Short mmCIF file of C-alpha atoms in Angstrom, two decimals:
data_model
loop_
_atom_site.label_atom_id
_atom_site.label_comp_id
_atom_site.label_asym_id
_atom_site.label_seq_id
_atom_site.Cartn_x
_atom_site.Cartn_y
_atom_site.Cartn_z
CA UNK A 2 49.32 15.56 176.37
CA UNK A 3 49.71 17.45 173.09
CA UNK A 4 52.23 20.29 173.17
CA UNK A 5 50.04 23.41 173.05
CA UNK A 6 52.63 25.22 170.94
CA UNK A 7 51.97 22.65 168.21
CA UNK A 8 48.21 23.33 168.19
CA UNK A 9 46.88 25.69 165.55
CA UNK A 10 44.11 28.20 166.02
CA UNK A 11 40.72 27.08 164.73
CA UNK A 12 39.98 28.75 161.35
CA UNK A 13 36.20 28.56 161.75
CA UNK A 14 35.93 32.03 163.27
CA UNK A 15 36.12 35.60 162.01
CA UNK A 16 39.67 36.96 162.30
CA UNK A 17 40.88 40.52 161.73
CA UNK A 18 43.59 40.71 159.09
CA UNK A 19 43.86 44.44 158.45
CA UNK A 20 42.93 47.88 159.75
CA UNK A 21 40.19 49.29 157.52
CA UNK A 22 41.67 52.76 157.11
CA UNK A 23 44.81 51.27 155.56
CA UNK A 24 42.79 49.84 152.67
CA UNK A 25 41.62 52.82 150.67
CA UNK A 26 39.37 52.49 147.58
CA UNK A 27 41.33 51.21 144.62
CA UNK A 28 44.12 49.77 146.80
CA UNK A 29 45.39 46.22 147.37
CA UNK A 30 46.91 44.88 150.58
CA UNK A 31 48.68 41.58 151.18
CA UNK A 32 48.04 39.78 154.46
CA UNK A 33 48.02 36.20 155.75
CA UNK A 34 46.35 33.67 158.03
CA UNK A 35 48.36 30.64 159.20
CA UNK A 36 50.46 30.48 156.06
CA UNK A 37 47.62 31.24 153.66
CA UNK A 38 48.48 34.44 151.82
CA UNK A 39 45.45 36.65 151.23
CA UNK A 40 45.04 39.64 148.93
CA UNK A 41 42.58 42.24 150.18
CA UNK A 42 41.33 44.90 147.81
CA UNK A 43 38.73 47.62 148.03
CA UNK A 44 36.75 48.25 144.86
CA UNK A 45 35.82 51.71 143.69
CA UNK A 46 32.40 51.22 145.31
CA UNK A 47 34.09 50.82 148.70
CA UNK A 48 33.36 47.09 149.03
CA UNK A 49 36.22 44.93 150.33
CA UNK A 50 37.11 41.59 148.76
CA UNK A 51 39.53 38.87 149.92
CA UNK A 52 41.17 36.49 147.46
CA UNK A 53 43.84 33.84 147.61
CA UNK A 54 47.03 35.79 146.98
CA UNK A 55 48.15 34.17 143.75
CA UNK A 56 47.23 34.46 140.12
CA UNK A 57 45.94 31.16 138.69
CA UNK A 58 48.13 31.80 135.64
CA UNK A 59 51.76 32.19 136.78
CA UNK A 60 51.22 32.27 140.58
CA UNK A 61 52.32 35.91 140.85
CA UNK A 62 50.82 37.47 144.03
CA UNK A 63 47.56 39.25 143.34
CA UNK A 64 48.50 41.69 146.09
CA UNK A 65 50.86 43.19 143.50
CA UNK A 66 47.88 43.81 141.21
CA UNK A 67 45.78 46.78 140.17
CA UNK A 68 42.15 47.51 141.01
CA UNK A 69 39.89 48.35 138.08
CA UNK A 70 36.37 49.12 139.21
CA UNK A 71 35.35 46.07 141.25
CA UNK A 72 37.89 43.69 139.71
CA UNK A 73 41.51 42.96 140.52
CA UNK A 74 44.01 42.73 137.67
CA UNK A 75 47.17 40.67 138.00
CA UNK A 76 50.16 42.94 137.47
CA UNK A 77 51.80 40.45 135.07
CA UNK A 78 49.33 39.62 132.26
CA UNK A 79 46.28 41.60 133.47
CA UNK A 80 44.10 38.57 134.13
CA UNK A 81 41.04 40.06 135.82
CA UNK A 82 39.40 38.59 138.94
CA UNK A 83 35.99 39.33 140.39
CA UNK A 84 35.45 39.54 144.12
CA UNK A 85 34.22 35.92 144.13
CA UNK A 86 37.57 34.71 142.76
CA UNK A 87 36.33 33.95 139.24
CA UNK A 88 38.35 35.11 136.28
CA UNK A 89 36.30 37.63 134.32
CA UNK A 90 38.75 38.52 131.56
CA UNK A 91 41.97 37.35 129.92
CA UNK A 92 42.88 40.16 127.52
CA UNK A 93 44.58 38.06 124.84
CA UNK A 94 42.44 34.89 125.04
CA UNK A 95 41.00 33.72 121.69
CA UNK A 96 38.54 30.97 120.82
CA UNK A 97 41.27 28.64 119.70
CA UNK A 98 43.24 28.84 122.92
CA UNK A 99 43.13 26.12 125.58
CA UNK A 100 40.76 26.10 128.48
CA UNK A 101 41.88 28.67 131.07
CA UNK A 102 42.49 27.61 134.67
CA UNK A 103 39.88 27.84 137.36
CA UNK A 104 39.74 30.93 139.50
CA UNK A 105 41.20 31.34 142.98
CA UNK A 106 39.66 30.96 146.39
CA UNK A 107 37.60 33.86 147.71
CA UNK A 108 37.23 34.31 151.47
CA UNK A 109 34.11 35.57 153.23
CA UNK A 110 34.98 39.09 154.35
CA UNK A 111 33.31 41.67 156.60
CA UNK A 112 34.20 45.05 158.05
CA UNK A 113 33.46 45.95 161.64
CA UNK A 114 35.00 48.05 164.41
CA UNK A 115 37.45 49.63 161.97
CA UNK A 116 38.91 46.24 161.07
CA UNK A 117 38.69 43.89 158.08
CA UNK A 118 37.67 40.37 159.13
CA UNK A 119 37.99 37.24 157.01
CA UNK A 120 36.63 33.75 157.62
CA UNK A 121 39.49 31.38 156.71
CA UNK A 122 37.68 28.15 157.61
CA UNK A 123 34.71 26.36 156.09
CA UNK A 124 32.87 29.08 154.12
CA UNK A 125 29.51 27.42 154.80
CA UNK A 126 29.96 28.27 158.49
CA UNK A 127 30.65 31.96 157.90
CA UNK A 128 26.99 32.99 157.67
CA UNK A 129 26.11 31.30 160.97
CA UNK A 130 29.20 32.43 162.89
CA UNK A 131 28.84 35.80 164.58
CA UNK A 132 31.41 38.52 164.76
CA UNK A 133 32.54 39.41 168.28
CA UNK A 134 30.17 41.78 170.10
CA UNK A 135 31.74 45.04 171.35
CA UNK A 136 29.02 47.21 172.86
CA UNK A 137 31.47 49.92 173.99
CA UNK A 138 32.77 50.45 170.45
CA UNK A 139 30.99 53.42 168.94
CA UNK A 140 29.40 54.34 172.27
CA UNK A 141 29.42 58.11 172.91
CA UNK A 142 30.81 57.32 176.36
CA UNK A 143 34.00 55.75 174.96
CA UNK A 144 36.77 56.58 172.53
CA UNK A 145 38.65 53.74 170.82
CA UNK A 146 42.39 53.33 170.29
CA UNK A 147 43.38 50.70 167.70
CA UNK A 148 46.51 48.55 167.90
CA UNK A 149 48.07 46.39 165.20
CA UNK A 150 51.43 44.75 165.89
CA UNK A 151 53.35 41.65 164.80
CA UNK A 152 54.62 39.46 167.64
CA UNK A 153 57.05 36.61 167.04
CA UNK A 154 55.41 33.96 169.19
CA UNK A 155 52.69 31.32 169.19
CA UNK A 156 49.30 32.91 169.87
CA UNK A 157 48.88 30.90 173.09
CA UNK A 158 51.66 32.85 174.78
CA UNK A 159 49.60 36.02 174.27
CA UNK A 160 46.52 34.51 175.93
CA UNK A 161 48.59 33.39 178.89
CA UNK A 162 50.32 36.76 179.22
CA UNK A 163 47.10 38.75 179.51
CA UNK A 164 45.31 36.30 181.79
CA UNK A 165 48.20 35.89 184.22
CA UNK A 166 48.39 39.25 185.98
CA UNK A 167 51.05 37.96 188.36
CA UNK A 168 53.69 39.31 185.98
CA UNK A 169 53.33 42.95 187.08
CA UNK A 170 56.98 42.94 188.19
CA UNK A 171 57.75 43.14 184.47
CA UNK A 172 56.00 46.55 184.30
CA UNK A 173 57.39 47.98 187.55
CA UNK A 174 59.05 50.85 185.66
CA UNK A 175 55.72 52.21 184.39
CA UNK A 176 53.07 51.14 186.90
CA UNK A 177 55.07 51.01 190.12
CA UNK A 178 54.31 48.22 192.57
CA UNK A 179 50.96 46.73 191.70
CA UNK A 180 49.58 43.94 193.86
CA UNK A 181 47.10 41.69 192.02
CA UNK A 182 44.86 39.36 193.97
CA UNK A 183 42.90 36.70 192.14
CA UNK A 184 39.34 36.94 193.45
CA UNK A 185 37.81 34.15 191.39
CA UNK A 186 37.99 32.41 188.04
CA UNK A 187 35.60 30.33 185.99
CA UNK A 188 36.29 27.86 183.20
CA UNK A 189 34.02 26.58 180.45
CA UNK A 190 34.49 24.50 177.32
CA UNK A 191 35.46 27.57 175.33
CA UNK A 192 36.24 30.20 177.92
CA UNK A 193 38.23 31.15 180.98
CA UNK A 194 37.41 34.24 183.04
CA UNK A 195 39.41 35.73 185.91
CA UNK A 196 38.66 38.61 188.29
CA UNK A 197 41.54 40.38 190.01
CA UNK A 198 41.65 43.03 192.68
CA UNK A 199 44.50 45.52 192.04
CA UNK A 200 46.02 47.76 194.67
CA UNK A 201 48.92 50.15 194.25
CA UNK A 202 51.58 49.27 196.82
CA UNK A 203 54.07 52.05 196.14
CA UNK A 204 56.72 52.92 193.63
CA UNK A 205 56.66 55.51 190.87
CA UNK A 206 53.63 55.28 188.63
CA UNK A 207 53.44 56.70 185.14
CA UNK A 208 50.88 59.53 185.01
CA UNK A 209 49.32 58.06 181.91
CA UNK A 210 48.41 54.95 183.90
CA UNK A 211 46.26 57.15 186.13
CA UNK A 212 44.66 58.82 183.12
CA UNK A 213 43.84 55.48 181.55
CA UNK A 214 42.34 54.18 184.78
CA UNK A 215 40.32 57.36 185.34
CA UNK A 216 42.21 58.13 188.54
CA UNK A 217 43.32 61.66 187.72
CA UNK A 218 46.67 63.06 186.78
CA UNK A 219 48.33 62.24 190.08
CA UNK A 220 47.00 58.74 190.44
CA UNK A 221 45.35 57.43 193.60
CA UNK A 222 45.33 54.52 195.97
CA UNK A 223 42.04 53.15 194.70
CA UNK A 224 41.32 49.45 194.48
CA UNK A 225 40.47 48.45 190.95
CA UNK A 226 38.75 45.28 189.76
CA UNK A 227 40.02 43.83 186.50
CA UNK A 228 38.10 41.12 184.64
CA UNK A 229 39.94 39.24 181.90
CA UNK A 230 38.28 36.66 179.68
CA UNK A 231 39.48 34.32 176.96
CA UNK A 232 36.35 33.50 174.97
CA UNK A 233 37.86 31.40 172.20
CA UNK A 234 39.50 32.68 170.08
CA UNK A 235 39.27 36.27 171.38
CA UNK A 236 40.26 37.96 174.63
CA UNK A 237 38.79 40.85 176.59
CA UNK A 238 39.77 42.93 179.61
CA UNK A 239 37.63 45.34 181.65
CA UNK A 240 38.97 47.58 184.41
CA UNK A 241 36.47 49.10 186.86
CA UNK A 242 37.89 51.60 189.39
CA UNK A 243 36.62 51.49 192.92
CA UNK A 244 33.12 53.00 193.23
CA UNK A 245 32.82 53.46 189.45
CA UNK A 246 29.62 52.64 187.58
CA UNK A 247 31.27 51.27 184.43
CA UNK A 248 34.71 50.25 183.18
CA UNK A 249 37.33 52.98 182.84
CA UNK A 250 38.53 51.07 179.81
CA UNK A 251 37.69 47.92 177.91
CA UNK A 252 40.12 45.97 175.74
CA UNK A 253 39.31 43.49 172.97
CA UNK A 254 42.17 41.54 171.38
CA UNK A 255 42.72 38.85 168.75
CA UNK A 256 45.98 37.08 167.93
CA UNK A 257 46.04 36.01 164.29
CA UNK A 258 48.72 33.49 163.24
CA UNK A 259 50.62 34.57 160.14
CA UNK A 260 52.92 31.66 159.25
CA UNK A 261 52.05 28.00 158.66
CA UNK A 262 53.88 26.86 161.81
CA UNK A 263 52.12 29.61 163.78
CA UNK A 264 55.24 30.89 165.48
CA UNK A 265 54.38 34.47 164.56
CA UNK A 266 51.05 36.17 165.17
CA UNK A 267 49.57 39.58 164.50
CA UNK A 268 47.96 41.16 167.53
CA UNK A 269 44.94 43.36 166.90
CA UNK A 270 43.58 45.33 169.83
CA UNK A 271 40.74 47.77 170.41
CA UNK A 272 41.16 49.79 173.61
CA UNK A 273 37.91 51.58 174.43
CA UNK A 274 38.56 54.34 176.99
CA UNK A 275 35.83 56.08 178.95
CA UNK A 276 35.51 59.80 178.24
CA UNK A 277 35.91 61.99 181.34
CA UNK A 278 33.41 64.67 182.30
CA UNK A 279 35.68 67.47 181.08
CA UNK A 280 35.20 67.96 177.31
CA UNK A 281 38.41 67.55 175.34
CA UNK A 282 40.43 66.17 178.27
CA UNK A 283 40.79 62.72 176.73
CA UNK A 284 41.84 64.24 173.41
CA UNK A 285 44.69 66.07 175.15
CA UNK A 286 45.73 62.96 177.09
CA UNK A 287 45.51 60.68 174.04
CA UNK A 288 49.23 60.84 172.96
CA UNK A 289 50.38 60.16 176.52
CA UNK A 290 48.01 57.20 176.94
CA UNK A 291 49.16 55.82 173.58
CA UNK A 292 52.81 56.09 174.64
CA UNK A 293 52.09 54.37 177.95
CA UNK A 294 50.17 51.46 176.38
CA UNK A 295 52.82 51.01 173.69
CA UNK A 296 55.49 50.74 176.38
CA UNK A 297 53.53 48.16 178.35
CA UNK A 298 52.91 46.17 175.17
CA UNK A 299 56.61 46.34 174.25
CA UNK A 300 57.52 44.82 177.61
CA UNK A 301 54.96 42.05 177.19
CA UNK A 302 56.19 41.37 173.66
CA UNK A 303 59.77 41.08 174.93
CA UNK A 304 58.67 38.41 177.42
CA UNK A 305 56.49 36.28 175.12
CA UNK A 306 59.06 36.36 172.31
CA UNK A 307 61.66 35.15 174.82
CA UNK A 308 59.30 32.28 175.71
CA UNK A 309 58.99 31.40 172.02
CA UNK A 310 62.77 31.40 171.55
CA UNK A 311 63.15 29.07 174.53
CA UNK A 312 60.58 26.68 173.05
CA UNK A 313 62.43 26.63 169.74
CA UNK A 314 65.83 26.10 171.37
CA UNK A 315 64.54 23.29 173.58
CA UNK A 316 62.37 21.69 170.90
CA UNK A 317 59.51 21.21 173.31
CA UNK A 318 57.42 22.93 175.98
CA UNK A 319 59.31 22.68 179.27
CA UNK A 320 57.00 25.03 181.12
CA UNK A 321 56.46 24.16 184.78
CA UNK A 322 53.23 26.04 185.35
CA UNK A 323 51.75 26.16 188.86
CA UNK A 324 48.96 28.71 188.39
CA UNK A 325 45.62 26.82 187.94
CA UNK A 326 44.19 29.64 185.83
CA UNK A 327 46.87 29.20 183.17
CA UNK A 328 46.49 25.43 183.20
CA UNK A 329 42.80 25.98 182.48
CA UNK A 330 43.33 28.36 179.58
CA UNK A 331 45.85 25.97 178.07
CA UNK A 332 43.21 23.25 178.14
CA UNK A 333 40.71 25.56 176.43
CA UNK A 334 43.17 26.56 173.70
CA UNK A 335 44.29 22.97 173.19
CA UNK A 336 40.81 21.45 173.01
CA UNK A 337 39.40 24.09 170.66
CA UNK A 338 42.41 24.23 168.36
CA UNK A 339 43.32 22.21 165.28
CA UNK A 340 46.40 20.08 164.55
CA UNK A 341 49.35 21.76 162.87
CA UNK A 342 50.74 18.50 161.53
CA UNK A 343 50.61 14.69 161.77
CA UNK A 344 50.57 13.52 165.36
CA UNK A 345 49.68 16.98 166.64
CA UNK A 346 45.95 16.39 167.14
CA UNK A 347 44.64 18.45 170.08
CA UNK A 348 43.03 16.73 173.04
CA UNK A 349 39.33 16.03 172.66
CA UNK A 350 37.05 18.55 174.37
CA UNK A 351 35.42 15.59 176.08
CA UNK A 352 38.55 15.15 178.18
CA UNK A 353 37.85 18.51 179.80
CA UNK A 354 34.10 18.23 180.34
CA UNK A 355 34.60 17.70 184.03
CA UNK A 356 36.15 21.15 184.26
CA UNK A 357 33.63 22.90 182.04
CA UNK A 358 30.91 25.12 183.38
CA UNK A 359 27.27 24.75 182.43
CA UNK A 360 27.66 27.28 179.63
CA UNK A 361 26.58 24.78 177.01
CA UNK A 362 29.53 25.63 174.77
CA UNK A 363 31.34 22.99 172.77
CA UNK A 364 34.54 23.10 170.77
CA UNK A 365 34.13 23.92 167.11
CA UNK A 366 34.88 21.16 164.62
CA UNK A 367 38.01 21.53 162.49
CA UNK A 368 37.50 23.27 159.19
CA UNK A 369 36.50 21.07 156.26
CA UNK A 370 38.30 21.45 152.94
CA UNK A 371 36.86 24.03 150.62
CA UNK A 372 35.26 22.41 147.60
CA UNK A 373 36.80 22.99 144.22
CA UNK A 374 35.50 26.07 142.48
CA UNK A 375 33.22 25.60 139.45
CA UNK A 376 34.59 26.21 135.94
CA UNK A 377 35.22 29.83 135.03
CA UNK A 378 32.86 31.31 132.49
CA UNK A 379 34.57 33.69 130.11
CA UNK A 380 33.07 35.78 127.30
CA UNK A 381 33.74 34.55 123.79
CA UNK A 382 36.87 35.97 122.22
#
């Protein structure tokens, strides 16, 4: 069986690569997807563009460039690029000079949920591939907290960490003694969903945990149901307190590989927290909830980065997993992924059809190479 840590994430989906507010009009930001460096820039009109992060002239990163109207100028010789990657101007080019190089690759780009998404795979699939649906985002009943952190591990470790709630001992210093009970789980060709029942079994609990779970400042002994779902390539988590009508909070997360070997990923998260009945109460609790969630994330990051270091030291995956839920999510990630190198081809989705539900989902095909861009048209002189 293919080592999951040698399987790349499928590029034929929309992936967040930046937080929108960090890309102001007239600014450029360098980012990456699986070793492909990408230059994001926002034109004066407010539109965002995503280009391959290199000038076709001397290969200087375009993320070092300057925005002029809706074009991006290389900082070295001021070659100007449109948002579609075509070169629109070479300041010193004359009629007698040689034919200039072609432009650079432009990525389909969209903004949603306060994030900038790019489509790094086959551009022909971008128009027919939907962005993730987050009904709680923008709802007057919820307020959203955005997370953006680099984690030095393969993205699969992050999926496993969130789905496997049996690791609550790791968080004993902030949540006390939590007892998770797996109620049920379902597996499809592209998804794994688990429902847990959580009870608090003692120990000191951080007050912010109670605020986040809508249990009041002192916490309670309520029984909460948590539903976690990997719907390739994203992940969601909903927590519904006992006797509540809707989730106290909803989490959406994506783990975007940064380097070519995909041993580092950037975790983007949107935590949508239900507003309490008291106006302004959530605003006052916001810094405390942020501190609590950052601490929990730091503990998770410590664990998954330790897993990654062990994989690198051992040169292979020596995991001895016994939890069926994690075995299932590994199959989903493996069968929907793409090879990172020769001999690393993921298992065929057909090998897992016996475990798939009747959802009708099938693994996406690997991205096809982007066709060469047409010749650049430059004005005379």
